[in-house]
Short mmCIF file of C-alpha atoms and ligand atoms in Angstrom, two decimals:
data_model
loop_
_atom_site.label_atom_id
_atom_site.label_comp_id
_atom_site.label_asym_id
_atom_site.label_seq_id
_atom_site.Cartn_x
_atom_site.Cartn_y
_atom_site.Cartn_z
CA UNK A 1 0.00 0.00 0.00
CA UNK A 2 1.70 3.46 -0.89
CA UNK A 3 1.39 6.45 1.14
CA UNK A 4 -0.98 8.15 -0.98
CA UNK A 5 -3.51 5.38 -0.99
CA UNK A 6 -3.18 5.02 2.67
CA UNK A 7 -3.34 9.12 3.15
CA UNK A 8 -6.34 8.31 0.90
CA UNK A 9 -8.24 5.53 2.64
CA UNK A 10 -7.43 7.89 5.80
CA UNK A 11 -9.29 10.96 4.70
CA UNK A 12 -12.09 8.31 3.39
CA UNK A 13 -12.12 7.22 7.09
CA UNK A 14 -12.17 10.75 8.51
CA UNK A 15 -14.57 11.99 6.69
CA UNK A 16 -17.27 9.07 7.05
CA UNK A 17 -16.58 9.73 10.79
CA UNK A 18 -17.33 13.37 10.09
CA UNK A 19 -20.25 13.08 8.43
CA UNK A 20 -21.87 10.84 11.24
CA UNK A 21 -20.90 13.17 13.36
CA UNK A 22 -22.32 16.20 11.98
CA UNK A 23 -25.38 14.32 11.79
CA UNK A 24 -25.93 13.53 15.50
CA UNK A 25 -24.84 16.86 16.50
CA UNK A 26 -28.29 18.37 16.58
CA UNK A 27 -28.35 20.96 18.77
CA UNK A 28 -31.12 23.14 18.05
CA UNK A 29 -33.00 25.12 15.40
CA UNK A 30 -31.81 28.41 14.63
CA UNK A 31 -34.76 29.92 16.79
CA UNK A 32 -34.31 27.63 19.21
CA UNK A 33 -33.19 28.45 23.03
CA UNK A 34 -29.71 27.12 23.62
CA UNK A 35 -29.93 23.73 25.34
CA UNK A 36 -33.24 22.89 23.66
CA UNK A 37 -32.25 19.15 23.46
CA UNK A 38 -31.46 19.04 26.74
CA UNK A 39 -35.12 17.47 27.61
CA UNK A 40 -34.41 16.38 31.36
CA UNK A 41 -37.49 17.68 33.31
CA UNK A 42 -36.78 21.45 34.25
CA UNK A 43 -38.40 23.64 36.92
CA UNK A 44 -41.32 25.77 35.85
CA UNK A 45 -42.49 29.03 37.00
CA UNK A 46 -46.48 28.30 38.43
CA UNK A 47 -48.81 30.72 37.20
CA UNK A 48 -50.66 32.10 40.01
CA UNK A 49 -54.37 32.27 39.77
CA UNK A 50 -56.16 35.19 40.90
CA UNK A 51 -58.11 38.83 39.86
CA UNK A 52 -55.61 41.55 39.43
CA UNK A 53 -57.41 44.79 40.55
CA UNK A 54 -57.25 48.02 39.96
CA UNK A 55 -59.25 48.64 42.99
CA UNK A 56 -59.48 52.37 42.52
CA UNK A 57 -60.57 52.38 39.06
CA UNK A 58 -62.88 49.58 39.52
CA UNK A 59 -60.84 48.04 36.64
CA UNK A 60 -60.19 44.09 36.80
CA UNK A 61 -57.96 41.36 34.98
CA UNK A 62 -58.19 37.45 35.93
CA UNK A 63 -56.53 34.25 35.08
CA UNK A 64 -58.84 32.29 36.56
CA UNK A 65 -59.67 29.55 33.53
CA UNK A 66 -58.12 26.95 32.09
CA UNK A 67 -55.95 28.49 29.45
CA UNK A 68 -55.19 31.69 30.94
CA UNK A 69 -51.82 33.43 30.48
CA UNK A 70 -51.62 36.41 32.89
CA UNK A 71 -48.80 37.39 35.92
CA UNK A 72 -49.34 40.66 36.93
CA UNK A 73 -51.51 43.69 35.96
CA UNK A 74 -50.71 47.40 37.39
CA UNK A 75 -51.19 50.99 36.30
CA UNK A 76 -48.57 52.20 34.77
CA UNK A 77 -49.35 55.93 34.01
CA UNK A 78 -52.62 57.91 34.01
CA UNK A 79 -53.98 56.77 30.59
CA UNK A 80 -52.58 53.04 30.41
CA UNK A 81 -52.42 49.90 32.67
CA UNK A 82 -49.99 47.25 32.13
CA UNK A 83 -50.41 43.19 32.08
CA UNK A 84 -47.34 41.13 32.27
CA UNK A 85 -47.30 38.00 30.75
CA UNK A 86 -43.95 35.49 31.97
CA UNK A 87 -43.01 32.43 30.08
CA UNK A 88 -43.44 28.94 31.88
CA UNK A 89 -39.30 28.80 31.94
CA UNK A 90 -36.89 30.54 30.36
CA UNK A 91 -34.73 30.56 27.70
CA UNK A 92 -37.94 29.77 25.39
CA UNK A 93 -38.72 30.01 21.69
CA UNK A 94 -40.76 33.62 20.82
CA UNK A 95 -44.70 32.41 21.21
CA UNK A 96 -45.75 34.51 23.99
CA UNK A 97 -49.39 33.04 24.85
CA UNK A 98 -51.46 35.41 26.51
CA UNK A 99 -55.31 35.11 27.68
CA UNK A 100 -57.04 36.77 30.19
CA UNK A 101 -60.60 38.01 31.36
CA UNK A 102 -60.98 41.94 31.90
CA UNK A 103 -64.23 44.24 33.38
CA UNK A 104 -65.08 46.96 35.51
CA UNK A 105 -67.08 47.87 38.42
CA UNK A 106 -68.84 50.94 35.86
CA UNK A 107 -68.31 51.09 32.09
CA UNK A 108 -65.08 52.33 30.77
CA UNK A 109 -62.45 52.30 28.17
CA UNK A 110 -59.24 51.66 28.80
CA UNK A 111 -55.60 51.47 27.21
CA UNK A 112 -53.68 48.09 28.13
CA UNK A 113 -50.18 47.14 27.52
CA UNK A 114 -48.79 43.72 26.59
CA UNK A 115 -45.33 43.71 28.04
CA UNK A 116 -43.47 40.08 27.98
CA UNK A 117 -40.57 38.64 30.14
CA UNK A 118 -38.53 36.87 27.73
CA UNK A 119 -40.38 37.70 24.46
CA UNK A 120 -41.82 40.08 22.12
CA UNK A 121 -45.47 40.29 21.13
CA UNK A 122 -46.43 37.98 18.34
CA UNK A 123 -50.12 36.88 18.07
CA UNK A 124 -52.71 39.18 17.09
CA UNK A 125 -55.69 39.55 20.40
CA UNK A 126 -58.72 37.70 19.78
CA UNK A 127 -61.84 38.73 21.76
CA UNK A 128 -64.73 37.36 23.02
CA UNK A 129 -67.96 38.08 25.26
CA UNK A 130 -68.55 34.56 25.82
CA UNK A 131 -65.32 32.44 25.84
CA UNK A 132 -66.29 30.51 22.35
CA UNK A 133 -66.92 32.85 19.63
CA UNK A 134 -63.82 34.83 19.08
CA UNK A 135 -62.97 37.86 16.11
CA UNK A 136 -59.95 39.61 15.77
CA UNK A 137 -59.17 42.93 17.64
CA UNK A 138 -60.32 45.78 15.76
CA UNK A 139 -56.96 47.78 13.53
CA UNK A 140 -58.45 50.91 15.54
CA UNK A 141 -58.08 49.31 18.91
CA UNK A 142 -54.53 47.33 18.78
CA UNK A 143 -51.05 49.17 18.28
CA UNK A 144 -47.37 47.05 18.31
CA UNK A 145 -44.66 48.65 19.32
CA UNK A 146 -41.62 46.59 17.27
CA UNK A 147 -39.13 48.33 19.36
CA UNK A 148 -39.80 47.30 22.73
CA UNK A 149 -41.79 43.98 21.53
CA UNK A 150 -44.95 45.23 23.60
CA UNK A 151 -48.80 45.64 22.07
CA UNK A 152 -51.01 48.20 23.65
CA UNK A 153 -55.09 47.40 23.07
CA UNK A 154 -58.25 49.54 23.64
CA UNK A 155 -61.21 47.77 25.66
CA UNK A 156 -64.40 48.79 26.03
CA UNK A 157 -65.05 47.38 29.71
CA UNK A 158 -68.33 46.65 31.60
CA UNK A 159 -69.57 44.36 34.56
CA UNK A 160 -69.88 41.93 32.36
CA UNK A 161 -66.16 39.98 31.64
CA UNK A 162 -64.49 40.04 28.33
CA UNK A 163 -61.91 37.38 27.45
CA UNK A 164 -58.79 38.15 25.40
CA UNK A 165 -56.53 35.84 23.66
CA UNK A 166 -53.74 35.31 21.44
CA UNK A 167 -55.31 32.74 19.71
CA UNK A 168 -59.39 31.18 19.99
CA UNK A 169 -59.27 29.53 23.44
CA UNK A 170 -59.03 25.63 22.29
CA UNK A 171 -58.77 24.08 25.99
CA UNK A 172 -58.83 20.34 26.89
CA UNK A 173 -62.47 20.19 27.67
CA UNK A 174 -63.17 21.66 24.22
CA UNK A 175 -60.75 19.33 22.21
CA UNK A 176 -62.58 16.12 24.51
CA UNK A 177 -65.89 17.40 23.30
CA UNK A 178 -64.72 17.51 20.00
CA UNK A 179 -63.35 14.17 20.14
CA UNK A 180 -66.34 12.84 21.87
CA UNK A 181 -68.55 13.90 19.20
CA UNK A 182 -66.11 12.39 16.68
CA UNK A 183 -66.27 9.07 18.88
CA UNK A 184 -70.04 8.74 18.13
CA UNK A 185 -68.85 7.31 14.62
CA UNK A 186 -68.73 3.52 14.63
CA UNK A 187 -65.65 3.60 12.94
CA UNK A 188 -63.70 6.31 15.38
CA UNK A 189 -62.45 5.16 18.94
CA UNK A 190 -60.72 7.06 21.82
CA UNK A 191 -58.65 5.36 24.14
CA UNK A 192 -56.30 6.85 27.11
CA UNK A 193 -52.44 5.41 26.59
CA UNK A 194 -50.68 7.67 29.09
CA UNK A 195 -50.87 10.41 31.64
CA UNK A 196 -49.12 13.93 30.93
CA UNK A 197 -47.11 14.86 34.03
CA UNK A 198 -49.99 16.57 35.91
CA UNK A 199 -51.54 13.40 35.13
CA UNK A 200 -54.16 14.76 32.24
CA UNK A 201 -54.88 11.49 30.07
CA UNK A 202 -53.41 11.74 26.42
CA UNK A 203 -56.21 10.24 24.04
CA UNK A 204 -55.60 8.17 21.22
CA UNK A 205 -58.19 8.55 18.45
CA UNK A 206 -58.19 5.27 15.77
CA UNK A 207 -60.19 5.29 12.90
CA UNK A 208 -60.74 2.93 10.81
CA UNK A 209 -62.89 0.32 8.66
CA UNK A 210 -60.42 -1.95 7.34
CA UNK A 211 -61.99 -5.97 7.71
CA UNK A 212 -60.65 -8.21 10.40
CA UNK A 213 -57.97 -10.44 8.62
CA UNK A 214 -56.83 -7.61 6.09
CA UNK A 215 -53.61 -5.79 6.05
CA UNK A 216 -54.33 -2.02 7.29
CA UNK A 217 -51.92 0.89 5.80
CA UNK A 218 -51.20 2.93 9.08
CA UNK A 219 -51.21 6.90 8.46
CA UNK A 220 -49.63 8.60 12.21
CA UNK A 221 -51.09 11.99 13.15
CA UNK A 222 -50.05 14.62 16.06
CA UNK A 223 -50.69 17.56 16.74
CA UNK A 224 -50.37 20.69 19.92
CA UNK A 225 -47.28 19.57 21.29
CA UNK A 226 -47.04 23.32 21.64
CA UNK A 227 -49.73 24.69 23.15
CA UNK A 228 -50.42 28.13 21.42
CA UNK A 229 -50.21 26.61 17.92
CA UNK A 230 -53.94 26.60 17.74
CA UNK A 231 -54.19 27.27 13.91
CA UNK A 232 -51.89 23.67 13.45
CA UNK A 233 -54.86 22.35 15.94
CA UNK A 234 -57.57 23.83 13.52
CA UNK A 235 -55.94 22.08 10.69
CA UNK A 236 -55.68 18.51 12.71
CA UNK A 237 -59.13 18.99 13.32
CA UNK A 238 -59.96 19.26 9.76
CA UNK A 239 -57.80 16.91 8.48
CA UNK A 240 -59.19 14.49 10.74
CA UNK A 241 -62.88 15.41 10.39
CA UNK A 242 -61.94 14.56 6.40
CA UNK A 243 -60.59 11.13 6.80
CA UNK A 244 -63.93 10.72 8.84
CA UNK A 245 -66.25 12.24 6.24
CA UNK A 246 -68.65 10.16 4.19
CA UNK A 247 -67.29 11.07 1.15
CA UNK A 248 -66.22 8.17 -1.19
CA UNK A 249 -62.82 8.50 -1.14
CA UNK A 250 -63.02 8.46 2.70
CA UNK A 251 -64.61 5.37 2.52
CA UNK A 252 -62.59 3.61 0.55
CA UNK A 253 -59.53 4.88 2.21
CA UNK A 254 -61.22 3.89 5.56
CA UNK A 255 -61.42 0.46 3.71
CA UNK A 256 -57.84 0.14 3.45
CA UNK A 257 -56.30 2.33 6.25
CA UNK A 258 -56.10 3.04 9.98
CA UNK A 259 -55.51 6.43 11.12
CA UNK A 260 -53.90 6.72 14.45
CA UNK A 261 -54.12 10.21 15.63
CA UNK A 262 -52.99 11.77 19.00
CA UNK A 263 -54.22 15.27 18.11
CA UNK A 264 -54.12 17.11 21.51
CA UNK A 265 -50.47 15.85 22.84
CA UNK A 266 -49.43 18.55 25.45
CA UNK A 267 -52.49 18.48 27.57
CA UNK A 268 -50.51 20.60 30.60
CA UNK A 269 -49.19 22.91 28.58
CA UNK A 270 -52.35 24.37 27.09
CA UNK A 271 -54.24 24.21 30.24
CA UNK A 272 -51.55 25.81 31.91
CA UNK A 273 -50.94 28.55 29.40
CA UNK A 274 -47.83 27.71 28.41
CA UNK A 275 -46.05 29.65 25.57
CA UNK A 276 -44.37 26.33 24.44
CA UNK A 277 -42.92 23.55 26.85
CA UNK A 278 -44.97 20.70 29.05
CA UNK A 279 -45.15 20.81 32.78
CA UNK A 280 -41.73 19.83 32.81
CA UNK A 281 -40.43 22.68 31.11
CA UNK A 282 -39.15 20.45 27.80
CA UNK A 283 -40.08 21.34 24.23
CA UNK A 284 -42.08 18.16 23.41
CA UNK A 285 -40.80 18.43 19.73
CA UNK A 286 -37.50 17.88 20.82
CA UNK A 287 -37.55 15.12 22.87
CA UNK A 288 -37.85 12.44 20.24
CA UNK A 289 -34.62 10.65 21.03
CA UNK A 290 -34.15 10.97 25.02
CA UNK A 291 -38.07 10.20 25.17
CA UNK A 292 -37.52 12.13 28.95
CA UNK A 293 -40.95 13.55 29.18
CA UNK A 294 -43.66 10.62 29.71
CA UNK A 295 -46.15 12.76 26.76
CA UNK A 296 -44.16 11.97 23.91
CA UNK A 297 -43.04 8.35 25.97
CA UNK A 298 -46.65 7.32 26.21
CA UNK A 299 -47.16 8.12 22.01
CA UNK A 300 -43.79 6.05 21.18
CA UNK A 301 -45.10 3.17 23.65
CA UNK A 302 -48.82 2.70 22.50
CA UNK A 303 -47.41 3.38 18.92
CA UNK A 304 -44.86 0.39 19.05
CA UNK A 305 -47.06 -1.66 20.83
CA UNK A 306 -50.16 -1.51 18.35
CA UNK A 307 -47.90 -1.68 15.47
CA UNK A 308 -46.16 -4.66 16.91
CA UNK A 309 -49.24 -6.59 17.98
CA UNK A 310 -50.00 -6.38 13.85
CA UNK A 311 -47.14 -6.89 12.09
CA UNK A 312 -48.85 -6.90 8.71
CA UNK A 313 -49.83 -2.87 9.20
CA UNK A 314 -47.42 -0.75 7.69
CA UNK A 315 -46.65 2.65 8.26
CA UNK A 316 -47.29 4.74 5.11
CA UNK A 317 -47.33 8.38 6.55
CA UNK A 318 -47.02 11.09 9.28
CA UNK A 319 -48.09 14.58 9.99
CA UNK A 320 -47.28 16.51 12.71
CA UNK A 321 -49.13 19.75 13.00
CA UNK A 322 -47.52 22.72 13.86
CA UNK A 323 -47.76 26.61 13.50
CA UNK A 324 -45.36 29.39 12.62
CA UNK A 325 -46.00 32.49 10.82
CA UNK A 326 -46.17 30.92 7.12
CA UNK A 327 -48.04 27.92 5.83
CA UNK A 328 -44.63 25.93 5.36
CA UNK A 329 -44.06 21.93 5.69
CA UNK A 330 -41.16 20.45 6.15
CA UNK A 331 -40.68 17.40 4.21
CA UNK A 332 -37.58 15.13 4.86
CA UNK A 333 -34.50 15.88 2.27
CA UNK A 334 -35.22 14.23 -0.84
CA UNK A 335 -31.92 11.89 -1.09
CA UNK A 336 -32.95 10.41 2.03
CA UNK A 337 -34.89 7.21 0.89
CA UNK A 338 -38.18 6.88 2.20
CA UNK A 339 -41.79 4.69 1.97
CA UNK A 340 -43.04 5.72 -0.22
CA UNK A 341 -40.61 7.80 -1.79
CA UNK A 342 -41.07 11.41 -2.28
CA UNK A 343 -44.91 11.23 -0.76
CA UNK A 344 -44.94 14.52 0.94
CA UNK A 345 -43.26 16.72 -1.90
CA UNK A 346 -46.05 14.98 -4.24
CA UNK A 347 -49.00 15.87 -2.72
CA UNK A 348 -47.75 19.52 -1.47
CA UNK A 349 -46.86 20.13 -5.09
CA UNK A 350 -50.81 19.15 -6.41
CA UNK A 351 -51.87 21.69 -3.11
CA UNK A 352 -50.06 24.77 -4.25
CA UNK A 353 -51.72 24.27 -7.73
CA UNK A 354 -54.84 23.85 -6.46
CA UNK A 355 -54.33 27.05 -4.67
CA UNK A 356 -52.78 29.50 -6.61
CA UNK A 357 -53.22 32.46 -4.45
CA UNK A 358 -52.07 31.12 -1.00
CA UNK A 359 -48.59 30.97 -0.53
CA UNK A 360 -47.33 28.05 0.33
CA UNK A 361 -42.88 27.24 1.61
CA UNK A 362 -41.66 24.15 1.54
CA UNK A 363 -38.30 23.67 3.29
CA UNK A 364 -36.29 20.29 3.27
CA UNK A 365 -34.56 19.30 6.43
CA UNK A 366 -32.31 16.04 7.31
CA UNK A 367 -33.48 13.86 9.96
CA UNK A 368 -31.11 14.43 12.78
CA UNK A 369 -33.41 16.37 14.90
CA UNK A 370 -35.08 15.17 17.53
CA UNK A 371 -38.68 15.40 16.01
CA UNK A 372 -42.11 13.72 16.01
CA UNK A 373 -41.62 13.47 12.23
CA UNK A 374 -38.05 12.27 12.20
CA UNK A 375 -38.76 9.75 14.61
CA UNK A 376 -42.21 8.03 12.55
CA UNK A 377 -39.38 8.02 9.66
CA UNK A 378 -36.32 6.53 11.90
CA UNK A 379 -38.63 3.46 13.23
CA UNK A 380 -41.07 2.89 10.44
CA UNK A 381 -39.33 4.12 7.04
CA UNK A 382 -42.10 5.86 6.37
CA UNK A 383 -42.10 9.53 4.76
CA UNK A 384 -43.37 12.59 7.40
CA UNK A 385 -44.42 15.96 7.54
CA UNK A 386 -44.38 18.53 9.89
CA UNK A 387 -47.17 20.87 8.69
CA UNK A 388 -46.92 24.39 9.68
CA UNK A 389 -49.94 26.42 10.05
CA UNK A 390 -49.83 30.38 9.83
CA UNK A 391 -50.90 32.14 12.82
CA UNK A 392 -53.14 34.80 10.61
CA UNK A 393 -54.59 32.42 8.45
CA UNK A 394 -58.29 33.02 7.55
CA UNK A 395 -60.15 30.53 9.36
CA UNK A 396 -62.01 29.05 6.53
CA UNK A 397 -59.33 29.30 4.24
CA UNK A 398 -57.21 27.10 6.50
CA UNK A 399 -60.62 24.83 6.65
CA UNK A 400 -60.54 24.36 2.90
CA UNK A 401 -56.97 23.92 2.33
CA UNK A 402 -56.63 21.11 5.12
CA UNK A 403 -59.54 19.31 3.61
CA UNK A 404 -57.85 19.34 0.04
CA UNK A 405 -54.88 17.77 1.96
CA UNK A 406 -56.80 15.72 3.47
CA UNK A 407 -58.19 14.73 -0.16
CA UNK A 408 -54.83 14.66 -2.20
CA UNK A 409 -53.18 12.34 0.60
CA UNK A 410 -56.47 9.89 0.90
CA UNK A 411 -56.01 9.61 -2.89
CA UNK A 412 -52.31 8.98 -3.36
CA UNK A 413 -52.09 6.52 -0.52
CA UNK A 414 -55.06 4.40 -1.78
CA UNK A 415 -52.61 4.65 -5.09
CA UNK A 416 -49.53 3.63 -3.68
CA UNK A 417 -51.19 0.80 -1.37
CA UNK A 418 -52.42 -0.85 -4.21
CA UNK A 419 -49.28 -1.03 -6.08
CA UNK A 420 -47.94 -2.17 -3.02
CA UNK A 421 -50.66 -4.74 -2.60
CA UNK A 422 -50.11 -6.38 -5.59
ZN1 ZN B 501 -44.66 23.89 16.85
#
């Protein structure tokens, strides 16, 4: 062997052992906290729950409801009253959830500021007179101030309370009505696999119609592993509600298919009002490898053990919903070979035509992080998507496009199954 081709094999050597590296060496998004893969359970900062009074002005703020975001409230000058809203722990990614109930002892208007430990302001205030319908704070009633990262907003108080919210309050008890009203389908069943570390159950939803004896194609759903992504939920919801439909193609794909959906997967977190970690104080989306925090634990477990005790399913698919401030998926990188291949850029691509005026981003990653999505690939082969929601999305807009998701992947899988069938 010469020198050379030693020197060669050498740098062959080193640079395999690079690569590997480089590949394990996840350490974070680039808007991620330092340390974000660090998931060992972490102290949290309670919220406390009370009614923050103004008691001279009659004026009145309260956390008291599942959901709430609130830590202090005080008058800071004669025309404008301040709220403080504190992350769960800190450092934290920038989704400062807020939600709290305001009135007054006699009618008034007043001037309140959004000021954030730890974050700037980000979601635009949603209000509502009874705690279900919500609409959009009025332009003439909401300024930001980019600067300083705080939001100032104009309410018209009375004795009567008025909720505000980053995002439409979507708290456990609403997602379990939801879910029981889903559950009244033959064909849809809930089941509790694990507790969340306040103990909350975390519900499994199956649906399916495939006959005893046949081979089911398995299609893996999340969704709210962080808490104020509420549009991501909306789209879950809708996605869901699709494969559940009695359209056709639903049928036949319920023929052939069993949807296993954990849709509401940080149950502590959004009861809590938590801006984005569990009750542990651990981004759930990063925990994927060190499985630390018993929410994602309890998914891997009941997922392995279902899959296990039928070995003739086979993973075809998973989506993980998310939101950010785009609609924007993140497929894996195409020259990593998955089942099927290419899936997720196939189906995005027929979406963006069949919406030429949304904008759509898709952005490629590899599959060293962490992730929900990373992980469905690493143990089944199977392609994944994380599916990013916009936070200002029209409502019915995000309705329409999740259905025609919903549609396009229904379609393509009963395509690709039967290829694979025969
Ligand atoms: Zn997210």
């Amino acid at each position: 062997m010469t020198f050379y081709r030693l020197t060669g094999i050498l740098l062959l050597v080193f640079l395999i052992v690079q690569g590997c590296k480089s590949s394990e060496e996840f350490t974070g998004f680039s808007y991620d906290p330092e340390g974000v893969t660090e998931t060992t359970t972490k102290k949290i900062q309670p919220q406390y729950e009370h009614a923050f009074g103004i008691t001279a002005d009659g004026v009145w703020l309260s956390n008291e409801f599942d959901g709430a975001r609130l830590n202090n409230f005080y008058q800071l000058n004669d025309t404008l009253y301040q709220a403080v809203i504190s992350p769960e722990n800190a450092p934290i990614n920038n989704s400062p959830w807020y939600a709290f109930k305001a009135w007054a002892d006699q009618d008034t208007t007043v001037w309140v500021q959004l000021y954030y430990e730890d974050g700037e302001h980000r979601y635009v205030p949603k209000i509502s007179h009874n705690k279900t319908d919500w609409t959009p704070i009025e332009d003439k009633n909401y300024r930001v101030n980019h600067q300083n990262g705080t939001a100032q907003l104009q309410l018209q108080l009375t004795k009567e309370p008025l909720w505000i919210s980053g995002q439409e309050l979507r708290t456990q008890d609403w997602f379990n009505q939801w879910a029981d009203s889903m559950a009244q389908q033959s064909f849809v069943k809930q089941q509790t696999i694990g507790y969340s570390h306040q103990e909350r159950p975390i519900r499994r939803m199956t649906i399916t119609e495939v006959p005893e004896g046949e081979d089911p194609g398995v299609v893996i759903i999340t969704g709210r592993l962080h808490p104020p992504e509420v549009t991501g939920q909306m789209a879950a919801i809708a996605f869901i509600e699709e494969l559940a439909s009695d359209s056709d193609l639903a049928n036949r794909f319920r023929q052939q298919f069993e949807i296993i959906a954990y849709p509401f997967a940080n149950p502590d977190g959004v009861q809590n009002g938590h801006w984005r970690h569990n009750a542990g104080g651990v981004d759930l989306n990063r925990d994927w490898k060190n499985f630390n925090q018993p929410e994602p634990r309890a998914i891997r477990d009941d997922l392995l053990e279902l899959l296990d005790g039928n070995p003739n399913s086979k993973v075809y698919y998973g989506l993980d919903f998310h939101s950010t401030n785009e609609n924007i998926f993140y497929p894996i990188n195409r020259d990593i070979e998955t089942f099927p291949e290419d899936f997720t850029y196939q189906w995005v691509d027929e979406l963006v035509k069949a919406f030429p005026d949304t904008k759509f981003t898709v952005e490629p990653f590899d599959t060293s992080s962490p992730i929900t999505k990373n992980w469905i690939y690493k143990t089944f082969g199977a392609d994944a998507v994380t599916y990013e929601v916009d936070d200002n999305v029209d409502r019915q807009k995000l309705r329409e496009v999740s259905q025609k998701s919903a549609q396009i992947i229904m379609r393509r899988l009963l395509e690709e199954k039967s290829e694979n069938d025969n």
